[in-house]
Amino acid sequence: MKKALILGLVACSLMAAPVQAAEDAEAPKSVDWSFDGIFGHYDRASLQRGMQVYKEVCAACHGMRLLAYRNLMDLGYSEAQVKAFASQYEVQNEDPNDEGEMFNRPALPSDRFVSPFPNEQAARASNGGALPPDLSLIVKARAGGADYIYSVLSGYAEAPKDLKKPDTLHYNPYFPGQLIAMPPPLTEGAVEYADGTKATVDQLSYDVTNFLTWASSPKLEAQKSTGFKVVLFLLVFTGLLIAVKKKVWSAVH
Amino acid sequence: MEKQTYNNAVVRWIDDRLPIFSFMDHEYNQFPMPKNLNYWWNFGALATVVLVAMIVTGIVLAMHYTPHTSMAFDSVEHIMRDVNYGWLIRYIHANGASMFFIVVYIHIFRGLYYGSYKAPRELLWMIGVVILLLMMATAFMGYVLPWGQMSFWGAKVITNLFSAIPLVGESVVEWLWGGYTVDNATLNRFYSLHYLLPFVIVGVVVLHIAALHVTGSNNPDGIDMKGPQDSVPFNPYFTAKDSVGLGVFLLIWAAFVFYAPDYLGHPENYIEANPLVTPPHIVPEWYFLPFYAILRAITFDVWFIEAKLMGVLLMFASILVLFILPWLDTSKVRSCRYRPIYKWFFWVLLIDCVVLGWVGANKPEGMFPLIGLIGTGYYFFHFLILLPILGKIETPLPLPTSISESVTRRSGAPAGATAATGGNA
Amino acid sequence: MADSLAEGETRRDFLFLAAGAVGGVGAACFAWPLIDQMNPAADVLALSSVEIDISAVPEGQGITVKWRGQPVFVRHRTPKEIEEARAVSASTLRDPQTDEQRVTKPEWLIVSGSCTHLGCVPVGNKVGSDRGEFGGWFCPCHGSHYDTSGRIRKGPAPKNLLVPPYSFVSDTKIKIG
């Protein structure tokens, strides 16, 4: 009975696996991420580079409304750096001034990231009818996760000759449907990295995907290190419980 | 219930006025359990632990969650990002729902294999089916709360089932929604009920356990306890045995929470609900997939019943049939250990359920509708036709004379003895 | 069986105790997240600073601003009020503090608007409202009187009105927090 039930459970869990990216897209490239595995952690240098890519390239169209500027301290920036970073943006104050008028002020670390467009309609109007999605949760919100995001960013290619393609769309074999409204966002040297890393398309894609993964799962490091302790504890505890059970039942068997 | 005399004066004073200590001693400490129970009997206790953990983490999450369509999604992310240990508590709760169903499904299939639904435990079984229904309602409404795309469209599709009811269907659905679609009113009532129902489940679980303590536990041999030589007291024997199962179970739960927290979920639910855009592929959570397959199995009208209504009826019937299971099974023998033919059909039913789940996870294209139809047909064939007939024609194996004899035989017998291998088919 | 019965019993007791203790530690560790989640969340802690323009506050009057969801009093003191505040010997007070310890610029007094007794908001910020027996603020809930330095002088409150962290950004602008 045991074997069969375990088989059944395995079958159930396979069945429950997230449906892979649409069938008409290529399987995402498999990348060896630093945040994978039991001791997964973020590569801080890559996160900082990725943030630079987001700020200088993606942020023109994509918001990250769930992130606050203070969150950037997780990336290894000091409070002063974060304050300076935030103050480049303007937000509307929560309360009106004494004349009852709403007014803008420089953003503070406690403010959420300012989105490039005030609403969906404005975003579509500026992007030929397509909506650039908010990126706060993009890695969690796409089947294939980080691998998929990386593949789409680095996977633009020349369209096959026989493909009928409207001019507003771009060929990307990793995108479901293979036609994507976003023009290739990353080009070699699109960003000048402060640390001197060579900004190839693969490097840019890798860094910004790291950053986006962090944005989706900012607590991943705590999650994995806590998990290791919890599992270790439970192994010891279960071992003890097995010993207790054996001792208790020894008289009956 | 015999009264205990306690040495501690305070305990004695309380027990004389409200005999909770005697009660606990009688129903938990000394309660006689068949001594041949295997680890499949852990799952009732495990389900109780999950229920408590879900209520505790749920109450905590409710302290931070906002049931409003404009804030629900963000408040969940607030929990994930800003609340101290919010990510941990939410992941425990979200994966806990899956764990609860795994445990309860195993608990149910254990009951099916060992005939735990048979006299005198019919009512105990039926109360269990009520718990399953309440769990499904609670889980369904809980999944709506994060207000992601799957939350919204799952809620819309499932509540729309009721529109299949002739004449009043549309009105019923509007009443469920409190509007013309799933909206703020719906979210609010689901939140209210999602908070309420677990406590109803607790109440029904108390009845389930009370009924269990009238008949006592069934056991792998499916024969009654004949005397003290057949039993051991619950404590410490089953406290210890259940704890082992609990340890292993917590390890599995922790593995999901810390290393694959979103594996059982769906990426679409990290996109905020949008009433104007349906995701390309709507699937319910894995624990509803077999029922989803049954719902979609009928694609043609049956006599005067529309396909849509038929699907809904069959889906509800697939659970309701469990209520009358004790009377559908005509066999005098409880345990599959001694039912050489039914034993195989048990596994066929289990495989059928897994296949239905697989069908439910896939788009209704290609061969899937046909497999779904056959799977659904077999499901009802098993309960409504096979079980009543098989009980009449099957010749059971000889039952052991007592539980203690069976225990001695199984532990002493050389490997390969037919009766001893039990369900290890 | 090499073990004597007594040895077996000891081993059993030890196992029970060890399992119980480890289980207890585990339960306590699990309880902590459930307790800690009620502490202020990261976004609440980050509600950092507000900047206030004080150029329009006339002498003798005060304004109330909101900082971290609570009122903060900003009072433009008159020379007479300053003098009164400085004339008191700190050692005679319930919560001994000199006025110099409580202000950076004498004409501007900035204190939290929560009575240190049980958290009501004292009155007296506006001209014409009851400023209590010492010309500062008066808490109507339980009758605490504060002086022109926001120090407790009479009534049940145990402490002076709290001075929040603040700094002058310019002569007419202060930043609280």
PDB file of N, CA and C in Angstrom, chain C residues 8 11-12 15 20 26-27 47 53 59 66 83 100 103 105-106 113 115 127 137 147 154:
ATOM      1  N   GLY C   8      16.718   0.577  31.752  1.00  0.00           N
ATOM      2  CA  GLY C   8      15.763   0.808  30.681  1.00  0.00           C
ATOM      3  C   GLY C   8      14.838   1.959  31.031  1.00  0.00           C
ATOM      4  N   ARG C  11      16.648   5.297  30.668  1.00  0.00           N
ATOM      5  CA  ARG C  11      16.809   5.669  29.275  1.00  0.00           C
ATOM      6  C   ARG C  11      15.499   6.202  28.726  1.00  0.00           C
ATOM      7  N   ARG C  12      14.411   5.539  29.107  1.00  0.00           N
ATOM      8  CA  ARG C  12      13.098   5.956  28.633  1.00  0.00           C
ATOM      9  C   ARG C  12      12.767   7.347  29.153  1.00  0.00           C
ATOM     10  N   LEU C  15      14.776   9.953  27.317  1.00  0.00           N
ATOM     11  CA  LEU C  15      14.248  10.190  25.977  1.00  0.00           C
ATOM     12  C   LEU C  15      13.009  11.070  26.014  1.00  0.00           C
ATOM     13  N   GLY C  20      10.571  16.099  24.934  1.00  0.00           N
ATOM     14  CA  GLY C  20       9.700  17.159  25.450  1.00  0.00           C
ATOM     15  C   GLY C  20      10.399  18.505  25.419  1.00  0.00           C
ATOM     16  N   GLY C  26      11.101  24.178  20.236  1.00  0.00           N
ATOM     17  CA  GLY C  26      10.536  24.385  18.902  1.00  0.00           C
ATOM     18  C   GLY C  26       9.264  25.213  18.959  1.00  0.00           C
ATOM     19  N   ALA C  27       8.382  24.877  19.900  1.00  0.00           N
ATOM     20  CA  ALA C  27       7.120  25.606  20.024  1.00  0.00           C
ATOM     21  C   ALA C  27       7.380  27.069  20.356  1.00  0.00           C
ATOM     22  N   LEU C  47       8.051  55.624   8.323  1.00  0.00           N
ATOM     23  CA  LEU C  47       7.366  56.915   8.183  1.00  0.00           C
ATOM     24  C   LEU C  47       8.236  57.958   8.848  1.00  0.00           C
ATOM     25  N   ASP C  53       6.904  74.474   7.529  1.00  0.00           N
ATOM     26  CA  ASP C  53       7.199  75.896   7.335  1.00  0.00           C
ATOM     27  C   ASP C  53       6.612  76.649   8.524  1.00  0.00           C
ATOM     28  N   GLU C  59       3.919  85.280  16.897  1.00  0.00           N
ATOM     29  CA  GLU C  59       4.385  85.165  18.282  1.00  0.00           C
ATOM     30  C   GLU C  59       3.216  84.920  19.224  1.00  0.00           C
ATOM     31  N   LYS C  66       1.139  66.879  12.199  1.00  0.00           N
ATOM     32  CA  LYS C  66       1.052  65.436  12.415  1.00  0.00           C
ATOM     33  C   LYS C  66       2.397  64.792  12.080  1.00  0.00           C
ATOM     34  N   GLU C  83      11.005  83.878  29.385  1.00  0.00           N
ATOM     35  CA  GLU C  83      11.504  84.297  30.692  1.00  0.00           C
ATOM     36  C   GLU C  83      10.869  83.473  31.810  1.00  0.00           C
ATOM     37  N   GLU C 100      16.595  75.278  28.665  1.00  0.00           N
ATOM     38  CA  GLU C 100      17.668  75.206  27.673  1.00  0.00           C
ATOM     39  C   GLU C 100      17.828  73.792  27.136  1.00  0.00           C
ATOM     40  N   VAL C 103      14.940  73.220  24.222  1.00  0.00           N
ATOM     41  CA  VAL C 103      14.786  73.962  22.973  1.00  0.00           C
ATOM     42  C   VAL C 103      16.144  74.177  22.319  1.00  0.00           C
ATOM     43  N   LYS C 105      16.237  76.782  19.648  1.00  0.00           N
ATOM     44  CA  LYS C 105      16.094  78.231  19.544  1.00  0.00           C
ATOM     45  C   LYS C 105      15.035  78.634  20.560  1.00  0.00           C
ATOM     46  N   PRO C 106      15.351  79.561  21.439  1.00  0.00           N
ATOM     47  CA  PRO C 106      14.449  79.864  22.564  1.00  0.00           C
ATOM     48  C   PRO C 106      13.027  80.211  22.146  1.00  0.00           C
ATOM     49  N   GLY C 113       2.424  66.332  21.223  1.00  0.00           N
ATOM     50  CA  GLY C 113       1.110  66.726  21.702  1.00  0.00           C
ATOM     51  C   GLY C 113       0.364  65.624  22.422  1.00  0.00           C
ATOM     52  N   CYS C 115      -0.275  63.948  26.069  1.00  0.00           N
ATOM     53  CA  CYS C 115      -0.093  64.065  27.506  1.00  0.00           C
ATOM     54  C   CYS C 115       0.619  62.808  28.016  1.00  0.00           C
ATOM     55  N   VAL C 127      -4.538  80.613  20.629  1.00  0.00           N
ATOM     56  CA  VAL C 127      -4.787  81.748  21.506  1.00  0.00           C
ATOM     57  C   VAL C 127      -6.247  81.712  21.952  1.00  0.00           C
ATOM     58  N   TRP C 137       0.116  74.351  28.456  1.00  0.00           N
ATOM     59  CA  TRP C 137      -1.003  73.557  27.978  1.00  0.00           C
ATOM     60  C   TRP C 137      -1.754  72.965  29.167  1.00  0.00           C
ATOM     61  N   ASP C 147       3.803  73.912  31.679  1.00  0.00           N
ATOM     62  CA  ASP C 147       4.226  75.310  31.614  1.00  0.00           C
ATOM     63  C   ASP C 147       4.674  75.683  30.202  1.00  0.00           C
ATOM     64  N   LYS C 154       1.568  70.409  37.381  1.00  0.00           N
ATOM     65  CA  LYS C 154       0.492  70.088  38.298  1.00  0.00           C
ATOM     66  C   LYS C 154      -0.401  69.043  37.638  1.00  0.00           C
TER      67      LYS C 154
END
